[in-house]
Short mmCIF file of C-alpha atoms and ligand atoms in Angstrom, two decimals:
data_model
loop_
_atom_site.label_atom_id
_atom_site.label_comp_id
_atom_site.label_asym_id
_atom_site.label_seq_id
_atom_site.Cartn_x
_atom_site.Cartn_y
_atom_site.Cartn_z
CA MET A 9 -6.82 -32.02 -11.17
CA ALA A 10 -7.08 -33.81 -7.58
CA ARG A 11 -5.78 -37.24 -8.12
CA ASN A 12 -7.71 -40.34 -6.01
CA ILE A 13 -6.56 -44.07 -6.27
CA GLU A 14 -9.37 -44.13 -9.55
CA ILE A 15 -9.75 -41.47 -11.77
CA GLN A 16 -8.33 -37.90 -12.01
CA LEU A 17 -11.04 -35.93 -10.82
CA SER A 18 -10.79 -31.71 -12.75
CA PHE A 19 -12.60 -29.26 -10.88
CA ILE A 20 -13.07 -25.98 -11.60
CA ASP A 21 -11.82 -23.98 -7.82
CA THR A 22 -12.69 -20.31 -7.73
CA ARG A 23 -10.46 -19.30 -5.32
CA PRO A 24 -7.61 -17.93 -7.51
CA GLU A 25 -4.44 -18.94 -6.69
CA ILE A 26 -2.82 -15.02 -6.61
CA THR A 27 -2.72 -13.26 -3.55
CA LEU A 28 -2.63 -9.85 -4.00
CA VAL A 29 -1.62 -7.93 -0.35
CA LEU A 30 -3.00 -4.47 0.14
CA ILE A 31 -1.46 -1.52 2.18
CA HIS A 32 -3.08 1.57 2.60
CA GLY A 33 -1.48 4.92 3.14
CA PHE A 34 -1.82 7.29 6.02
CA PRO A 35 -4.05 8.71 8.12
CA LEU A 36 -6.80 5.50 6.10
CA ASN A 37 -7.17 1.84 6.33
CA SER A 38 -7.85 -0.65 4.35
CA MET A 39 -11.50 1.06 3.07
CA MET A 40 -9.30 2.79 0.99
CA TRP A 41 -8.86 -0.27 -1.38
CA TRP A 42 -12.94 -1.13 -2.25
CA PRO A 43 -12.75 -0.37 -5.66
CA GLN A 44 -10.02 -2.88 -5.59
CA ILE A 45 -12.10 -5.52 -2.73
CA ASN A 46 -14.50 -5.32 -5.16
CA GLY A 47 -12.09 -5.03 -9.07
CA LEU A 48 -9.08 -7.29 -8.62
CA ASP A 49 -11.50 -10.37 -7.07
CA ARG A 50 -11.78 -12.03 -9.61
CA ILE A 51 -7.51 -12.32 -10.56
CA ALA A 52 -6.74 -12.55 -6.74
CA ARG A 53 -7.38 -13.30 -3.32
CA VAL A 54 -6.95 -10.10 -2.15
CA ILE A 55 -6.21 -9.45 1.23
CA ALA A 56 -6.80 -5.75 2.63
CA PRO A 57 -4.98 -5.59 6.40
CA ASP A 58 -5.25 -3.02 9.13
CA LEU A 59 -2.36 -1.44 10.42
CA ARG A 60 -1.84 -1.89 13.72
CA GLY A 61 -3.79 1.34 15.37
CA PHE A 62 -5.08 1.76 11.57
CA GLY A 63 -9.51 0.90 11.30
CA ARG A 64 -10.51 -1.68 13.44
CA SER A 65 -6.54 -3.22 13.94
CA GLU A 66 -5.50 -3.30 17.72
CA PRO A 67 -2.42 -0.48 18.24
CA GLY A 68 -0.82 -3.67 20.56
CA ASN A 69 1.66 -3.30 23.71
CA VAL A 70 4.73 -1.96 21.42
CA LYS A 71 4.87 1.23 20.06
CA PRO A 72 5.09 0.33 15.62
CA SER A 73 7.55 1.01 14.06
CA ILE A 74 7.55 -0.06 9.64
CA ARG A 75 9.16 -2.71 10.72
CA GLN A 76 6.50 -3.84 13.19
CA TYR A 77 4.00 -3.47 10.43
CA ALA A 78 5.80 -5.59 7.61
CA GLU A 79 6.45 -8.20 10.63
CA ASP A 80 2.43 -7.88 12.13
CA ILE A 81 1.67 -9.04 7.76
CA LYS A 82 3.68 -11.71 8.05
CA HIS A 83 2.27 -13.14 10.28
CA LEU A 84 -1.15 -12.15 9.80
CA LEU A 85 -0.10 -14.22 6.38
CA ASP A 86 1.56 -17.00 9.17
CA GLN A 87 -2.18 -16.94 11.20
CA LEU A 88 -3.86 -17.76 7.01
CA ASN A 89 -1.62 -20.19 6.29
CA ILE A 90 0.15 -18.87 3.77
CA GLN A 91 3.07 -19.87 2.38
CA GLU A 92 3.14 -19.34 -1.04
CA PRO A 93 5.03 -15.17 -2.12
CA VAL A 94 2.02 -12.88 -2.74
CA ILE A 95 1.78 -10.20 -4.36
CA LEU A 96 2.53 -7.31 -2.10
CA CYS A 97 0.82 -3.48 -2.86
CA GLY A 98 1.61 -0.12 -0.70
CA LEU A 99 0.67 3.04 -1.40
CA SER A 100 2.32 5.27 0.32
CA MET A 101 2.88 4.38 3.57
CA GLY A 102 1.82 0.86 2.59
CA GLY A 103 5.18 1.34 -0.01
CA TYR A 104 7.42 2.29 2.63
CA VAL A 105 6.10 -1.21 4.65
CA ALA A 106 5.70 -3.61 1.45
CA LEU A 107 9.75 -2.62 0.70
CA GLU A 108 10.26 -3.33 4.31
CA PHE A 109 8.51 -6.48 3.71
CA TYR A 110 10.64 -7.48 0.67
CA ARG A 111 13.93 -7.08 1.99
CA ARG A 112 13.07 -8.73 5.94
CA PHE A 113 10.53 -11.78 3.34
CA PRO A 114 12.13 -11.75 -0.03
CA LYS A 115 10.86 -15.66 -0.15
CA ARG A 116 7.57 -14.76 0.52
CA VAL A 117 7.14 -11.86 -1.82
CA ARG A 118 6.84 -13.00 -5.96
CA GLY A 119 5.74 -9.54 -7.04
CA LEU A 120 6.17 -6.14 -5.60
CA ILE A 121 3.28 -2.85 -6.51
CA LEU A 122 4.37 0.05 -5.03
CA THR A 123 2.09 3.00 -5.98
CA ALA A 124 2.68 6.39 -4.58
CA THR A 125 5.85 5.98 -2.75
CA ARG A 126 9.19 6.65 -2.32
CA ALA A 127 12.23 4.51 -1.38
CA SER A 128 13.76 7.00 0.47
CA ALA A 129 13.89 7.88 4.32
CA ASP A 130 12.53 11.32 5.49
CA THR A 131 15.01 15.11 4.74
CA LEU A 132 15.27 16.19 8.25
CA GLU A 133 12.97 19.13 7.13
CA LYS A 134 10.19 16.20 6.86
CA LYS A 135 11.38 15.22 10.36
CA VAL A 136 9.93 18.01 11.80
CA ASP A 137 6.91 18.43 9.90
CA ARG A 138 6.35 14.54 11.46
CA ASP A 139 7.08 16.24 14.89
CA LYS A 140 4.58 19.21 14.61
CA SER A 141 1.92 16.78 13.18
CA ILE A 142 2.50 14.13 16.50
CA GLU A 143 2.51 17.49 18.47
CA ILE A 144 -1.06 19.28 16.76
CA ILE A 145 -2.75 15.52 17.30
CA THR A 146 -1.74 15.39 21.21
CA LYS A 147 -2.98 19.09 21.94
CA ASN A 148 -6.19 19.11 19.13
CA GLY A 149 -6.89 15.37 18.11
CA VAL A 150 -5.62 13.72 14.99
CA GLU A 151 -8.58 15.63 12.96
CA ALA A 152 -6.92 18.52 12.94
CA ILE A 153 -4.68 16.94 10.92
CA ALA A 154 -6.58 15.09 8.71
CA LYS A 155 -9.31 17.81 8.05
CA PRO A 156 -7.63 19.79 5.38
CA LEU A 157 -5.45 16.24 4.16
CA PRO A 158 -8.36 15.54 1.19
CA ALA A 159 -6.41 18.01 -0.30
CA SER A 160 -2.87 17.60 -1.60
CA LEU A 161 -3.82 13.95 -1.30
CA LEU A 162 -6.04 14.43 -4.81
CA SER A 163 -5.37 15.73 -7.86
CA ASN A 164 -7.45 19.42 -8.31
CA HIS A 165 -9.14 17.16 -10.89
CA HIS A 166 -10.84 15.09 -8.35
CA TYR A 167 -11.01 17.28 -5.62
CA ASN A 168 -13.28 19.88 -7.17
CA ARG A 169 -15.19 17.82 -8.70
CA ASN A 170 -15.30 14.45 -6.84
CA ASP A 171 -18.18 14.88 -3.92
CA GLU A 172 -18.61 11.14 -3.53
CA LEU A 173 -14.87 10.37 -2.79
CA LEU A 174 -14.78 13.63 -0.76
CA LEU A 175 -16.97 11.35 1.78
CA THR A 176 -16.15 8.76 1.65
CA LEU A 177 -12.06 9.11 2.15
CA SER A 178 -13.52 11.50 5.28
CA GLU A 179 -15.73 8.89 6.52
CA ILE A 180 -12.38 6.54 6.29
CA MET A 181 -9.94 8.71 7.94
CA GLU A 182 -12.40 8.95 11.26
CA ASN A 183 -11.84 5.58 12.10
CA VAL A 184 -8.18 6.00 12.95
CA SER A 185 -7.29 7.27 17.15
CA ASP A 186 -5.50 9.84 17.74
CA GLU A 187 -2.93 7.47 19.32
CA GLY A 188 -2.63 4.57 16.13
CA ALA A 189 -1.69 8.32 14.11
CA ILE A 190 1.29 9.63 16.16
CA ASP A 191 2.46 6.35 16.44
CA ALA A 192 2.61 6.22 12.58
CA LEU A 193 4.29 9.52 12.08
CA ALA A 194 6.32 9.08 14.27
CA ALA A 195 7.15 5.05 11.81
CA MET A 196 7.35 7.19 9.27
CA ARG A 197 10.06 9.68 10.52
CA ASP A 198 12.94 7.00 12.19
CA ARG A 199 12.29 5.03 8.68
CA PRO A 200 15.32 3.74 7.12
CA ASP A 201 16.46 4.46 3.48
CA SER A 202 14.88 1.37 1.19
CA THR A 203 16.80 2.78 -1.71
CA PRO A 204 20.42 1.07 -2.06
CA ASP A 205 18.01 -1.79 -1.18
CA LEU A 206 16.25 -1.41 -4.72
CA GLU A 207 18.93 -2.93 -7.77
CA LYS A 208 18.46 -6.00 -5.46
CA ILE A 209 14.59 -6.56 -5.47
CA ALA A 210 15.06 -9.73 -7.75
CA VAL A 211 11.11 -10.00 -8.34
CA PRO A 212 8.60 -8.01 -11.36
CA THR A 213 7.49 -5.09 -10.32
CA LEU A 214 5.12 -2.33 -11.20
CA ILE A 215 5.18 1.68 -9.83
CA ILE A 216 1.41 3.26 -10.31
CA HIS A 217 1.89 6.75 -9.64
CA GLY A 218 0.01 10.01 -10.81
CA LEU A 219 0.55 12.65 -12.39
CA ASP A 220 -1.07 15.23 -10.29
CA ASP A 221 0.21 14.02 -6.99
CA LYS A 222 1.30 16.24 -4.30
CA ILE A 223 2.58 14.75 -1.63
CA ILE A 224 5.84 12.16 -3.95
CA THR A 225 7.07 13.78 -6.51
CA VAL A 226 6.97 11.73 -9.95
CA LYS A 227 10.98 12.28 -10.03
CA GLU A 228 10.83 9.17 -6.74
CA ALA A 229 9.18 7.15 -8.38
CA ARG A 230 11.54 7.63 -11.60
CA ILE A 231 14.46 7.04 -9.58
CA MET A 232 12.51 3.68 -7.86
CA ASP A 233 12.00 3.18 -12.15
CA GLU A 234 15.93 3.34 -13.08
CA LEU A 235 17.27 1.03 -9.57
CA ILE A 236 14.31 -1.71 -9.92
CA PRO A 237 15.68 -3.97 -12.10
CA ASN A 238 12.49 -5.73 -13.52
CA CYS A 239 10.65 -2.74 -12.79
CA ARG A 240 7.34 -0.63 -15.28
CA LEU A 241 6.23 2.84 -14.28
CA GLU A 242 2.78 3.94 -15.81
CA PHE A 243 1.39 6.92 -14.61
CA LEU A 244 -2.56 8.13 -13.89
CA PRO A 245 -3.06 11.66 -15.93
CA LYS A 246 -5.88 12.72 -13.77
CA ALA A 247 -4.76 11.16 -10.30
CA GLY A 248 -3.54 12.62 -7.50
CA HIS A 249 -1.64 11.06 -4.26
CA LEU A 250 -4.96 8.49 -3.10
CA CYS A 251 -4.29 6.81 -7.84
CA ASN A 252 -6.72 3.94 -7.17
CA MET A 253 -9.11 5.62 -5.72
CA GLU A 254 -9.30 8.35 -8.08
CA GLU A 255 -8.73 5.97 -11.08
CA PRO A 256 -9.53 3.03 -9.54
CA ALA A 257 -10.59 1.31 -13.65
CA ALA A 258 -7.37 2.40 -14.98
CA TRP A 259 -5.24 1.46 -12.17
CA ASN A 260 -7.68 -1.84 -11.75
CA LEU A 261 -6.57 -2.35 -15.65
CA LEU A 262 -2.54 -1.32 -15.18
CA VAL A 263 -2.45 -4.35 -12.12
CA THR A 264 -5.02 -7.53 -14.31
CA ASN A 265 -2.44 -6.76 -17.26
CA TRP A 266 0.76 -6.77 -14.97
CA ILE A 267 -0.34 -9.90 -13.82
CA GLN A 268 -1.40 -11.54 -16.68
CA GLU A 269 2.23 -10.83 -18.54
CA GLN A 270 4.97 -10.67 -15.22
CA ILE A 271 3.13 -12.76 -13.57
CA VAL A 272 1.40 -15.53 -13.85
C1 MLT B 303 0.95 8.35 2.75
O1 MLT B 303 0.03 8.96 2.32
O2 MLT B 303 0.56 7.24 3.50
C2 MLT B 303 1.22 10.06 3.61
O3 MLT B 303 1.97 10.86 3.23
C3 MLT B 303 3.10 9.38 3.58
C4 MLT B 303 3.92 10.21 4.76
O4 MLT B 303 3.67 10.90 5.16
O5 MLT B 303 5.37 10.16 4.15
#
């Protein structure tokens, strides 16, 4: 209802009151969220940024960190004049950013969706892998690490039969610069462990994980679920790491139901 001097006018405003911010994984960009931009726009205002150095976002002058990515998102929300708390969703690297954002700006968040992600920091072995990937990109360009990635990003089910998704994925991965990828690998390598903060999460949280995720184990999803107080854990049987793209209808339904039950 809008109050003017004489009467209260009733009106329909199609712009939903809930804002859903979707943070992409590595080495992707906002385009990985097309099934959500199209499928969740009736339940929420959907905002999907490209992190600096990815997609159409500039790399900027400072070397990014996970903290910097989180600050960039806060600045974006400020610029858009969105002061009301949002639902923050991150896939994999995007989840690392979402946890950092929540740590720094908890009042700006009304719900968290953590998908195909983990709370722990890189192990020593993983840090060595990151450095190797940085070396490969420096010598041969980002294509050298991007080309073999789909086999680990997708479940066997989708890798073996979803040619359309494979094509989309390779198109999306063409939009990261060598510099953007190197910076993100260093940012992930140096990120802190978020596990001690999980029990302090005071907003409803939804975890969605593909049962055939070859990058982040089901066990890591379960650990987050055990430690976050108000948490729901859902598995998608046929999905791998890119579960929102592999099983979009099921992923969107889980989110829609959770928003209706926990947030609205
Ligand atoms: C991602 O999908 O964002 C990455 O695989 C995360 C990581 O390498 O830790």
